[in-house]
C-alpha cells in the first residue's frame, strides 16, 4: 500500500466499517448462489467459480502483511477478490443460450455489483466532500478495476479514465487473480482428465462446432504463431488456442503481466508455472522438441531477469 498512497488515503476517507463490507459480501454471496442455480450441474463454473472466489478472498488475508494492508483494507480487497468473477455466470448463460459475447466477463461482474449494491453508495450529485464523496470515488474505482480485470493485459491509465486509484486496484486484482489460478489450479489443470474436458467444453463451445478437435491435446502448440508471441513475453488470447497445449501455454504466459514484483516472485516460488512447464515438457518433448526449446529458453530468460540480482 505504500506504493499507492492515494488509494490508502481514499479508503481512510471513506470511513468504511467491517460490518458494512461484510454486509456487501453477504449480498454478493447470495447472488452467486442465485446465478449459479441457472447453470447445468455439470457446468465447469458451477461451484468452481465460487470456490475460486473464496480462495482468492482468503489469499488476501494470508498475504496482508506482504501487501501492507490493515484490517479494513484487507477486508475491502478481500471483498474485491470475492466479487470479481461473478459475471462468469452471466457469460455462461449467454453461451448456454448461444448468444454472442458483447464484452469480457469483467464488465458483467461490474454490472452485477451495480445492480446489487449501487443503492448503498452515494451518488456524485449528492455529495461534494467528506466520507460520502470518498465512498463514491472508491466505489467508482472498484467497479473500474473489476470491469477491466479480465482484459488481456493490464489496462492503461487512459483506459480507466485517468483514475489512478482504479489502476492500483486493477493491478492488485489481476495479480491476485492470476496467482490464485496458478497456485491453486495448475496441478488440476494439467493432470485431471475430467477437468481438462470440462475446460475444453466450456471455453471452446463455438470453435468445436466447426472443428470438433479444437482444444484437444495434440502434442503440439497449435497454432505455432502463438510461440513467437510467447517468445516476446506477450500474453496470449485463449480463443486462438487450437490445442490444449497452447491453452496451457497461454496460462503460463500470465507471468508476463504481473504488476507487483512481490506477488510475482511468490507465485514463481510456489511452483504453479513449473507445473505447467512440466506438462508442456511431457507433451512436446517427443514430437515437437523445437517448440519446447523455445518455451524453455523464454522461461529461463524471464527467470534470469527476475532473479538476476539475487543469484
CSV table of N, CA, C and O in Angstrom, one decimal, residues 117-239:
chain,number,residue,atom,x,y,z
A,117,UNK,N,-25.6,-3.5,-5.4
A,117,UNK,CA,-25.1,-2.6,-4.3
A,117,UNK,C,-25.1,-1.1,-4.6
A,117,UNK,O,-24.8,-0.3,-3.7
A,118,UNK,N,-25.5,-0.7,-5.8
A,118,UNK,CA,-25.4,0.7,-6.1
A,118,UNK,C,-26.2,1.6,-5.1
A,118,UNK,O,-25.9,2.7,-4.8
A,119,UNK,N,-27.3,1.0,-4.6
A,119,UNK,CA,-28.2,1.9,-3.7
A,119,UNK,C,-27.6,2.0,-2.4
A,119,UNK,O,-28.1,2.8,-1.6
A,120,UNK,N,-26.4,1.3,-2.1
A,120,UNK,CA,-25.7,1.5,-0.8
A,120,UNK,C,-24.7,2.6,-0.9
A,120,UNK,O,-24.1,3.0,0.0
A,121,UNK,N,-24.4,3.1,-2.2
A,121,UNK,CA,-23.3,4.0,-2.5
A,121,UNK,C,-23.9,5.4,-2.8
A,121,UNK,O,-24.8,5.5,-3.6
A,122,UNK,N,-23.3,6.4,-2.2
A,122,UNK,CA,-23.8,7.8,-2.5
A,122,UNK,C,-23.6,8.1,-4.0
A,122,UNK,O,-22.6,7.7,-4.6
A,123,UNK,N,-24.5,8.9,-4.6
A,123,UNK,CA,-24.3,9.3,-5.9
A,123,UNK,C,-23.5,10.6,-5.9
A,123,UNK,O,-23.6,11.4,-5.0
A,124,UNK,N,-22.8,10.9,-7.0
A,124,UNK,CA,-21.9,12.0,-7.1
A,124,UNK,C,-22.7,13.3,-6.9
A,124,UNK,O,-22.2,14.3,-6.2
A,125,UNK,N,-23.9,13.4,-7.4
A,125,UNK,CA,-24.6,14.6,-7.3
A,125,UNK,C,-25.1,14.9,-5.9
A,125,UNK,O,-25.5,16.0,-5.5
A,126,UNK,N,-25.0,13.9,-5.0
A,126,UNK,CA,-25.5,14.1,-3.6
A,126,UNK,C,-24.4,14.5,-2.7
A,126,UNK,O,-24.6,14.7,-1.5
A,127,UNK,N,-23.2,14.5,-3.1
A,127,UNK,CA,-22.1,14.8,-2.2
A,127,UNK,C,-20.9,15.5,-2.9
A,127,UNK,O,-20.6,15.2,-4.1
A,128,UNK,N,-20.3,16.4,-2.2
A,128,UNK,CA,-19.1,17.1,-2.8
A,128,UNK,C,-17.9,16.9,-2.0
A,128,UNK,O,-16.8,17.2,-2.5
A,129,UNK,N,-18.0,16.4,-0.8
A,129,UNK,CA,-16.8,16.3,0.1
A,129,UNK,C,-17.1,15.3,1.2
A,129,UNK,O,-18.2,14.8,1.3
A,130,UNK,N,-16.0,15.1,2.0
A,130,UNK,CA,-16.2,14.2,3.1
A,130,UNK,C,-16.2,12.7,2.8
A,130,UNK,O,-15.9,12.3,1.7
A,131,UNK,N,-16.7,12.0,3.8
A,131,UNK,CA,-16.7,10.5,3.6
A,131,UNK,C,-17.6,10.0,2.5
A,131,UNK,O,-17.2,9.0,1.8
A,132,UNK,N,-18.7,10.7,2.3
A,132,UNK,CA,-19.6,10.3,1.2
A,132,UNK,C,-19.0,10.4,-0.2
A,132,UNK,O,-19.1,9.6,-1.0
A,133,UNK,N,-18.3,11.5,-0.3
A,133,UNK,CA,-17.6,11.7,-1.6
A,133,UNK,C,-16.5,10.7,-1.8
A,133,UNK,O,-16.3,10.1,-2.9
A,134,UNK,N,-15.8,10.4,-0.7
A,134,UNK,CA,-14.7,9.3,-0.8
A,134,UNK,C,-15.3,8.0,-1.1
A,134,UNK,O,-14.7,7.2,-1.9
A,135,UNK,N,-16.5,7.7,-0.6
A,135,UNK,CA,-17.1,6.4,-0.9
A,135,UNK,C,-17.5,6.3,-2.3
A,135,UNK,O,-17.4,5.3,-3.0
A,136,UNK,N,-18.0,7.4,-2.8
A,136,UNK,CA,-18.4,7.4,-4.3
A,136,UNK,C,-17.2,7.2,-5.1
A,136,UNK,O,-17.2,6.4,-6.1
A,137,UNK,N,-16.1,7.9,-4.9
A,137,UNK,CA,-14.9,7.7,-5.7
A,137,UNK,C,-14.3,6.4,-5.6
A,137,UNK,O,-13.8,5.8,-6.6
A,138,UNK,N,-14.3,5.8,-4.4
A,138,UNK,CA,-13.8,4.5,-4.1
A,138,UNK,C,-14.6,3.4,-4.9
A,138,UNK,O,-14.1,2.5,-5.5
A,139,UNK,N,-15.9,3.5,-4.8
A,139,UNK,CA,-16.8,2.6,-5.5
A,139,UNK,C,-16.6,2.7,-7.0
A,139,UNK,O,-16.6,1.6,-7.6
A,140,UNK,N,-16.5,3.9,-7.5
A,140,UNK,CA,-16.2,4.0,-8.9
A,140,UNK,C,-14.9,3.3,-9.3
A,140,UNK,O,-14.9,2.6,-10.4
A,141,UNK,N,-13.9,3.5,-8.5
A,141,UNK,CA,-12.6,2.8,-8.8
A,141,UNK,C,-12.7,1.3,-8.7
A,141,UNK,O,-12.1,0.6,-9.5
A,142,UNK,N,-13.5,0.8,-7.7
A,142,UNK,CA,-13.6,-0.6,-7.6
A,142,UNK,C,-14.3,-1.2,-8.8
A,142,UNK,O,-13.9,-2.3,-9.3
A,143,UNK,N,-15.4,-0.6,-9.3
A,143,UNK,CA,-16.1,-1.0,-10.4
A,143,UNK,C,-15.2,-1.0,-11.7
A,143,UNK,O,-15.2,-1.9,-12.5
A,144,UNK,N,-14.4,0.0,-11.8
A,144,UNK,CA,-13.5,0.1,-12.9
A,144,UNK,C,-12.4,-1.0,-12.9
A,144,UNK,O,-12.1,-1.6,-13.9
A,145,UNK,N,-11.9,-1.3,-11.7
A,145,UNK,CA,-10.9,-2.4,-11.6
A,145,UNK,C,-11.6,-3.8,-11.9
A,145,UNK,O,-11.0,-4.6,-12.6
A,146,UNK,N,-12.8,-4.0,-11.4
A,146,UNK,CA,-13.4,-5.3,-11.7
A,146,UNK,C,-13.8,-5.4,-13.2
A,146,UNK,O,-13.6,-6.4,-13.8
A,147,UNK,N,-14.3,-4.3,-13.8
A,147,UNK,CA,-14.6,-4.4,-15.2
A,147,UNK,C,-13.4,-4.7,-16.1
A,147,UNK,O,-13.6,-5.4,-17.0
A,148,UNK,N,-12.3,-4.2,-15.7
A,148,UNK,CA,-11.1,-4.4,-16.5
A,148,UNK,C,-10.2,-5.5,-16.1
A,148,UNK,O,-9.1,-5.8,-16.7
A,149,UNK,N,-10.6,-6.3,-15.1
A,149,UNK,CA,-9.7,-7.4,-14.6
A,149,UNK,C,-9.5,-8.5,-15.6
A,149,UNK,O,-8.5,-9.2,-15.6
A,150,UNK,N,-10.5,-8.6,-16.5
A,150,UNK,CA,-10.5,-9.7,-17.5
A,150,UNK,C,-9.9,-9.3,-18.8
A,150,UNK,O,-10.0,-10.0,-19.8
A,151,UNK,N,-9.4,-8.0,-18.9
A,151,UNK,CA,-8.8,-7.6,-20.1
A,151,UNK,C,-7.5,-8.5,-20.4
A,151,UNK,O,-6.9,-9.0,-19.4
A,152,UNK,N,-7.1,-8.6,-21.6
A,152,UNK,CA,-6.0,-9.4,-22.0
A,152,UNK,C,-4.7,-8.9,-21.2
A,152,UNK,O,-3.9,-9.7,-20.8
A,153,UNK,N,-4.6,-7.6,-21.2
A,153,UNK,CA,-3.4,-7.1,-20.5
A,153,UNK,C,-3.9,-6.0,-19.5
A,153,UNK,O,-5.0,-5.5,-19.5
A,154,UNK,N,-3.0,-5.7,-18.5
A,154,UNK,CA,-3.3,-4.7,-17.5
A,154,UNK,C,-3.8,-3.4,-18.2
A,154,UNK,O,-3.1,-2.9,-19.1
A,155,UNK,N,-4.9,-2.8,-17.9
A,155,UNK,CA,-5.4,-1.6,-18.5
A,155,UNK,C,-4.5,-0.4,-18.3
A,155,UNK,O,-3.8,-0.4,-17.3
A,156,UNK,N,-4.5,0.5,-19.2
A,156,UNK,CA,-3.7,1.7,-19.0
A,156,UNK,C,-4.5,2.7,-18.2
A,156,UNK,O,-5.7,2.6,-18.0
A,157,UNK,N,-3.8,3.8,-17.8
A,157,UNK,CA,-4.5,4.8,-17.0
A,157,UNK,C,-5.6,5.5,-17.9
A,157,UNK,O,-6.6,5.8,-17.4
A,158,UNK,N,-5.3,5.6,-19.2
A,158,UNK,CA,-6.2,6.3,-20.1
A,158,UNK,C,-7.5,5.4,-20.2
A,158,UNK,O,-8.6,5.9,-20.2
A,159,UNK,N,-7.3,4.1,-20.3
A,159,UNK,CA,-8.5,3.2,-20.4
A,159,UNK,C,-9.4,3.2,-19.1
A,159,UNK,O,-10.6,2.9,-19.2
A,160,UNK,N,-8.8,3.6,-18.0
A,160,UNK,CA,-9.5,3.8,-16.8
A,160,UNK,C,-9.9,5.2,-16.5
A,160,UNK,O,-10.2,5.6,-15.3
A,161,UNK,N,-9.9,6.0,-17.5
A,161,UNK,CA,-10.4,7.4,-17.4
A,161,UNK,C,-9.5,8.3,-16.5
A,161,UNK,O,-10.0,9.2,-15.9
A,162,UNK,N,-8.2,7.9,-16.4
A,162,UNK,CA,-7.3,8.7,-15.6
A,162,UNK,C,-7.4,8.5,-14.1
A,162,UNK,O,-6.8,9.2,-13.3
A,163,UNK,N,-8.2,7.4,-13.7
A,163,UNK,CA,-8.4,7.1,-12.3
A,163,UNK,C,-7.2,6.3,-11.8
A,163,UNK,O,-7.1,5.1,-12.0
A,164,UNK,N,-6.3,7.0,-11.0
A,164,UNK,CA,-5.1,6.3,-10.6
A,164,UNK,C,-5.5,5.2,-9.5
A,164,UNK,O,-4.8,4.2,-9.3
A,165,UNK,N,-6.5,5.5,-8.7
A,165,UNK,CA,-7.0,4.5,-7.7
A,165,UNK,C,-7.5,3.2,-8.4
A,165,UNK,O,-7.2,2.1,-8.0
A,166,UNK,N,-8.3,3.4,-9.5
A,166,UNK,CA,-8.8,2.3,-10.2
A,166,UNK,C,-7.6,1.5,-10.8
A,166,UNK,O,-7.7,0.2,-10.8
A,167,UNK,N,-6.6,2.1,-11.3
A,167,UNK,CA,-5.4,1.5,-11.8
A,167,UNK,C,-4.7,0.6,-10.8
A,167,UNK,O,-4.3,-0.5,-11.0
A,168,UNK,N,-4.5,1.2,-9.6
A,168,UNK,CA,-3.9,0.5,-8.5
A,168,UNK,C,-4.7,-0.8,-8.1
A,168,UNK,O,-4.2,-1.8,-7.9
A,169,UNK,N,-6.0,-0.6,-8.0
A,169,UNK,CA,-6.9,-1.7,-7.6
A,169,UNK,C,-6.9,-2.8,-8.7
A,169,UNK,O,-6.9,-4.0,-8.5
A,170,UNK,N,-6.9,-2.3,-10.0
A,170,UNK,CA,-6.9,-3.3,-11.1
A,170,UNK,C,-5.6,-4.1,-11.1
A,170,UNK,O,-5.6,-5.3,-11.4
A,171,UNK,N,-4.5,-3.5,-10.9
A,171,UNK,CA,-3.2,-4.2,-10.8
A,171,UNK,C,-3.2,-5.2,-9.7
A,171,UNK,O,-2.8,-6.4,-10.0
A,172,UNK,N,-3.6,-4.9,-8.5
A,172,UNK,CA,-3.7,-5.8,-7.4
A,172,UNK,C,-4.7,-7.0,-7.7
A,172,UNK,O,-4.4,-8.1,-7.5
A,173,UNK,N,-5.8,-6.6,-8.2
A,173,UNK,CA,-6.9,-7.6,-8.5
A,173,UNK,C,-6.4,-8.6,-9.6
A,173,UNK,O,-6.5,-9.8,-9.4
A,174,UNK,N,-5.8,-8.1,-10.6
A,174,UNK,CA,-5.3,-9.0,-11.7
A,174,UNK,C,-4.2,-9.9,-11.2
A,174,UNK,O,-4.1,-11.1,-11.5
A,175,UNK,N,-3.3,-9.3,-10.4
A,175,UNK,CA,-2.1,-10.2,-9.9
A,175,UNK,C,-2.6,-11.3,-9.0
A,175,UNK,O,-2.2,-12.4,-9.1
A,176,UNK,N,-3.5,-10.9,-8.1
A,176,UNK,CA,-4.0,-11.9,-7.1
A,176,UNK,C,-4.9,-13.0,-7.8
A,176,UNK,O,-4.9,-14.1,-7.4
A,177,UNK,N,-5.6,-12.5,-8.8
A,177,UNK,CA,-6.4,-13.5,-9.6
A,177,UNK,C,-5.5,-14.5,-10.3
A,177,UNK,O,-5.8,-15.7,-10.3
A,178,UNK,N,-4.5,-14.0,-11.0
A,178,UNK,CA,-3.6,-14.9,-11.7
A,178,UNK,C,-2.9,-15.8,-10.7
A,178,UNK,O,-2.7,-17.0,-11.0
A,179,UNK,N,-2.4,-15.2,-9.6
A,179,UNK,CA,-1.8,-16.1,-8.6
A,179,UNK,C,-2.7,-17.1,-8.0
A,179,UNK,O,-2.3,-18.3,-7.9
A,180,UNK,N,-4.0,-16.8,-7.8
A,180,UNK,CA,-4.9,-17.8,-7.3
A,180,UNK,C,-5.1,-18.9,-8.2
A,180,UNK,O,-5.2,-20.1,-7.8
A,181,UNK,N,-5.1,-18.6,-9.5
A,181,UNK,CA,-5.3,-19.7,-10.5
A,181,UNK,C,-4.0,-20.5,-10.7
A,181,UNK,O,-4.0,-21.7,-10.8
A,182,UNK,N,-2.9,-19.8,-10.7
A,182,UNK,CA,-1.6,-20.5,-10.9
A,182,UNK,C,-1.2,-21.4,-9.7
A,182,UNK,O,-0.7,-22.5,-9.9
A,183,UNK,N,-1.4,-20.9,-8.5
A,183,UNK,CA,-1.0,-21.7,-7.3
A,183,UNK,C,-2.1,-22.7,-6.9
A,183,UNK,O,-1.8,-23.8,-6.4
A,184,UNK,N,-3.4,-22.3,-7.2
A,184,UNK,CA,-4.5,-23.2,-6.7
A,184,UNK,C,-5.0,-24.1,-7.8
A,184,UNK,O,-5.7,-25.1,-7.4
A,185,UNK,N,-4.7,-23.9,-9.1
A,185,UNK,CA,-5.3,-24.7,-10.1
A,185,UNK,C,-4.4,-25.4,-11.1
A,185,UNK,O,-4.9,-26.2,-11.9
A,186,UNK,N,-3.1,-25.0,-11.1
A,186,UNK,CA,-2.2,-25.5,-12.2
A,186,UNK,C,-2.2,-27.1,-12.2
A,186,UNK,O,-2.2,-27.7,-13.3
A,187,UNK,N,-2.0,-27.7,-11.0
A,187,UNK,CA,-1.9,-29.1,-11.0
A,187,UNK,C,-3.1,-29.8,-11.5
A,187,UNK,O,-3.1,-30.8,-12.3
A,188,UNK,N,-4.3,-29.3,-11.1
A,188,UNK,CA,-5.6,-29.9,-11.6
A,188,UNK,C,-5.7,-29.7,-13.1
A,188,UNK,O,-6.2,-30.5,-13.9
A,189,UNK,N,-5.3,-28.5,-13.5
A,189,UNK,CA,-5.4,-28.1,-14.9
A,189,UNK,C,-4.7,-29.1,-15.9
A,189,UNK,O,-5.1,-29.3,-17.0
A,190,UNK,N,-3.5,-29.6,-15.4
A,190,UNK,CA,-2.7,-30.5,-16.3
A,190,UNK,C,-2.9,-32.0,-16.0
A,190,UNK,O,-2.5,-32.8,-16.8
A,191,UNK,N,-3.4,-32.3,-14.9
A,191,UNK,CA,-3.4,-33.8,-14.5
A,191,UNK,C,-4.7,-34.4,-14.4
A,191,UNK,O,-4.9,-35.6,-14.4
A,192,UNK,N,-5.8,-33.6,-14.2
A,192,UNK,CA,-7.1,-34.1,-14.0
A,192,UNK,C,-7.8,-34.2,-15.4
A,192,UNK,O,-8.2,-33.2,-15.9
A,193,UNK,N,-8.0,-35.4,-15.9
A,193,UNK,CA,-8.5,-35.6,-17.3
A,193,UNK,C,-9.9,-35.1,-17.4
A,193,UNK,O,-10.3,-34.4,-18.4
A,194,UNK,N,-10.7,-35.3,-16.4
A,194,UNK,CA,-12.1,-34.9,-16.4
A,194,UNK,C,-12.2,-33.3,-16.4
A,194,UNK,O,-13.0,-32.7,-17.1
A,195,UNK,N,-11.3,-32.7,-15.6
A,195,UNK,CA,-11.3,-31.3,-15.5
A,195,UNK,C,-10.8,-30.7,-16.9
A,195,UNK,O,-11.3,-29.6,-17.3
A,196,UNK,N,-9.9,-31.3,-17.5
A,196,UNK,CA,-9.4,-30.9,-18.8
A,196,UNK,C,-10.6,-30.9,-19.8
A,196,UNK,O,-10.8,-29.9,-20.5
A,197,UNK,N,-11.4,-31.9,-19.8
A,197,UNK,CA,-12.5,-32.0,-20.7
A,197,UNK,C,-13.6,-30.9,-20.4
A,197,UNK,O,-14.2,-30.3,-21.3
A,198,UNK,N,-13.7,-30.6,-19.1
A,198,UNK,CA,-14.6,-29.5,-18.8
A,198,UNK,C,-14.1,-28.2,-19.3
A,198,UNK,O,-14.9,-27.3,-19.7
A,199,UNK,N,-12.8,-28.0,-19.2
A,199,UNK,CA,-12.2,-26.7,-19.7
A,199,UNK,C,-12.5,-26.6,-21.2
A,199,UNK,O,-12.9,-25.5,-21.6
A,200,UNK,N,-12.2,-27.7,-21.9
A,200,UNK,CA,-12.4,-27.6,-23.3
A,200,UNK,C,-13.9,-27.4,-23.7
A,200,UNK,O,-14.2,-26.5,-24.5
A,201,UNK,N,-14.7,-28.1,-23.0
A,201,UNK,CA,-16.2,-28.0,-23.3
A,201,UNK,C,-16.7,-26.6,-23.0
A,201,UNK,O,-17.6,-26.1,-23.7
A,202,UNK,N,-16.2,-26.0,-21.9
A,202,UNK,CA,-16.7,-24.7,-21.5
A,202,UNK,C,-16.1,-23.5,-22.4
A,202,UNK,O,-16.9,-22.6,-22.8
A,203,UNK,N,-14.8,-23.6,-22.7
A,203,UNK,CA,-14.2,-22.5,-23.4
A,203,UNK,C,-14.3,-22.5,-24.9
A,203,UNK,O,-14.2,-21.4,-25.5
A,204,UNK,N,-14.4,-23.6,-25.5
A,204,UNK,CA,-14.4,-23.7,-26.9
A,204,UNK,C,-15.7,-24.2,-27.6
A,204,UNK,O,-15.6,-25.0,-28.6
A,205,UNK,N,-16.8,-23.8,-27.0
A,205,UNK,CA,-18.1,-24.3,-27.5
A,205,UNK,C,-18.3,-23.9,-29.0
A,205,UNK,O,-18.6,-24.7,-29.8
A,206,UNK,N,-18.1,-22.6,-29.3
A,206,UNK,CA,-18.3,-22.1,-30.6
A,206,UNK,C,-17.3,-22.8,-31.6
A,206,UNK,O,-17.7,-23.2,-32.7
A,207,UNK,N,-16.0,-22.8,-31.2
A,207,UNK,CA,-15.0,-23.3,-32.1
A,207,UNK,C,-15.2,-24.8,-32.5
A,207,UNK,O,-14.9,-25.2,-33.6
A,208,UNK,N,-15.7,-25.6,-31.5
A,208,UNK,CA,-15.8,-27.0,-31.8
A,208,UNK,C,-17.0,-27.4,-32.6
A,208,UNK,O,-17.1,-28.5,-33.1
A,209,UNK,N,-17.8,-26.4,-32.9
A,209,UNK,CA,-18.9,-26.6,-33.8
A,209,UNK,C,-18.4,-26.8,-35.2
A,209,UNK,O,-19.0,-27.5,-36.0
A,210,UNK,N,-17.4,-26.1,-35.6
A,210,UNK,CA,-16.8,-26.2,-36.9
A,210,UNK,C,-15.6,-27.1,-37.0
A,210,UNK,O,-15.2,-27.7,-38.0
A,211,UNK,N,-14.9,-27.2,-35.8
A,211,UNK,CA,-13.7,-28.1,-35.7
A,211,UNK,C,-13.8,-28.9,-34.4
A,211,UNK,O,-13.5,-28.4,-33.3
A,212,UNK,N,-14.3,-30.2,-34.5
A,212,UNK,CA,-14.6,-30.9,-33.2
A,212,UNK,C,-13.3,-31.3,-32.4
A,212,UNK,O,-13.4,-31.7,-31.3
A,213,UNK,N,-12.1,-31.0,-33.0
A,213,UNK,CA,-10.9,-31.3,-32.3
A,213,UNK,C,-10.3,-30.1,-31.7
A,213,UNK,O,-9.3,-30.1,-31.0
A,214,UNK,N,-11.0,-28.9,-31.8
A,214,UNK,CA,-10.4,-27.6,-31.3
A,214,UNK,C,-10.3,-27.7,-29.8
A,214,UNK,O,-11.2,-28.0,-29.1
A,215,UNK,N,-9.1,-27.5,-29.3
A,215,UNK,CA,-8.8,-27.5,-27.9
A,215,UNK,C,-8.3,-28.9,-27.3
A,215,UNK,O,-7.9,-28.9,-26.2
A,216,UNK,N,-8.4,-29.9,-28.2
A,216,UNK,CA,-7.9,-31.2,-27.7
A,216,UNK,C,-6.4,-31.2,-27.5
A,216,UNK,O,-5.7,-30.4,-28.1
A,217,UNK,N,-5.9,-32.2,-26.8
A,217,UNK,CA,-4.4,-32.4,-26.7
A,217,UNK,C,-3.9,-32.9,-28.0
A,217,UNK,O,-4.4,-33.9,-28.5
A,218,UNK,N,-2.9,-32.3,-28.5
A,218,UNK,CA,-2.3,-32.6,-29.9
A,218,UNK,C,-0.8,-32.8,-29.8
A,218,UNK,O,-0.2,-32.9,-30.9
A,219,UNK,N,-0.2,-32.7,-28.7
A,219,UNK,CA,1.2,-32.9,-28.5
A,219,UNK,C,1.9,-31.8,-29.3
A,219,UNK,O,3.0,-32.0,-29.9
A,220,UNK,N,1.3,-30.6,-29.4
A,220,UNK,CA,1.9,-29.5,-30.2
A,220,UNK,C,1.2,-28.2,-29.8
A,220,UNK,O,0.1,-28.2,-29.3
A,221,UNK,N,1.9,-27.1,-30.0
A,221,UNK,CA,1.3,-25.8,-29.8
A,221,UNK,C,0.7,-25.4,-31.1
A,221,UNK,O,1.4,-25.3,-32.2
A,222,UNK,N,-0.6,-25.4,-31.1
A,222,UNK,CA,-1.4,-25.0,-32.3
A,222,UNK,C,-2.3,-23.9,-32.0
A,222,UNK,O,-3.1,-23.9,-31.1
A,223,UNK,N,-2.2,-22.8,-32.8
A,223,UNK,CA,-1.3,-22.6,-34.0
A,223,UNK,C,0.1,-22.2,-33.5
A,223,UNK,O,0.3,-21.7,-32.4
A,224,UNK,N,1.1,-22.5,-34.3
A,224,UNK,CA,2.5,-22.3,-33.9
A,224,UNK,C,2.8,-20.8,-33.8
A,224,UNK,O,3.8,-20.4,-33.1
A,225,UNK,N,2.0,-19.9,-34.4
A,225,UNK,CA,2.3,-18.5,-34.3
A,225,UNK,C,2.2,-18.0,-32.8
A,225,UNK,O,2.8,-16.9,-32.5
A,226,UNK,N,1.5,-18.7,-32.0
A,226,UNK,CA,1.5,-18.3,-30.5
A,226,UNK,C,2.9,-18.3,-29.9
A,226,UNK,O,3.1,-17.6,-28.9
A,227,UNK,N,3.8,-19.1,-30.4
A,227,UNK,CA,5.1,-19.3,-29.9
A,227,UNK,C,5.9,-18.0,-30.0
A,227,UNK,O,6.7,-17.6,-29.1
A,228,UNK,N,5.8,-17.3,-31.2
A,228,UNK,CA,6.5,-16.1,-31.3
A,228,UNK,C,6.0,-15.0,-30.4
A,228,UNK,O,6.8,-14.2,-29.9
A,229,UNK,N,4.7,-15.0,-30.1
A,229,UNK,CA,4.2,-14.0,-29.1
A,229,UNK,C,4.7,-14.3,-27.7
A,229,UNK,O,5.1,-13.4,-27.0
A,230,UNK,N,4.7,-15.6,-27.4
A,230,UNK,CA,5.3,-16.1,-26.1
A,230,UNK,C,6.7,-15.7,-26.0
A,230,UNK,O,7.1,-15.2,-24.9
A,231,UNK,N,7.5,-15.9,-27.0
A,231,UNK,CA,8.9,-15.5,-27.0
A,231,UNK,C,9.2,-14.0,-26.8
A,231,UNK,O,10.2,-13.6,-26.2
A,232,UNK,N,8.2,-13.2,-27.2
A,232,UNK,CA,8.3,-11.8,-26.9
A,232,UNK,C,7.7,-11.4,-25.6
A,232,UNK,O,7.5,-10.2,-25.3
A,233,UNK,N,7.4,-12.4,-24.8
A,233,UNK,CA,6.8,-12.2,-23.4
A,233,UNK,C,5.4,-11.4,-23.5
A,233,UNK,O,5.2,-10.5,-22.7
A,234,UNK,N,4.6,-11.8,-24.4
A,234,UNK,CA,3.3,-11.3,-24.6
A,234,UNK,C,2.3,-12.3,-24.0
A,234,UNK,O,2.5,-13.5,-24.1
A,235,UNK,N,1.2,-11.7,-23.5
A,235,UNK,CA,0.1,-12.6,-23.1
A,235,UNK,C,-0.6,-13.1,-24.4
A,235,UNK,O,-0.5,-12.4,-25.4
A,236,UNK,N,-1.3,-14.2,-24.3
A,236,UNK,CA,-1.9,-14.9,-25.4
A,236,UNK,C,-3.4,-14.8,-25.3
A,236,UNK,O,-4.0,-14.8,-24.2
A,237,UNK,N,-4.1,-14.8,-26.4
A,237,UNK,CA,-5.6,-14.9,-26.5
A,237,UNK,C,-6.0,-16.3,-26.4
A,237,UNK,O,-5.8,-17.1,-27.4
A,238,UNK,N,-6.7,-16.7,-25.4
A,238,UNK,CA,-7.1,-18.1,-25.3
A,238,UNK,C,-8.0,-18.6,-26.4
A,238,UNK,O,-8.0,-19.8,-26.8
A,239,UNK,N,-8.9,-17.8,-27.0
A,239,UNK,CA,-9.8,-18.3,-28.0
A,239,UNK,C,-9.0,-18.8,-29.3
A,239,UNK,O,-9.5,-19.5,-30.1
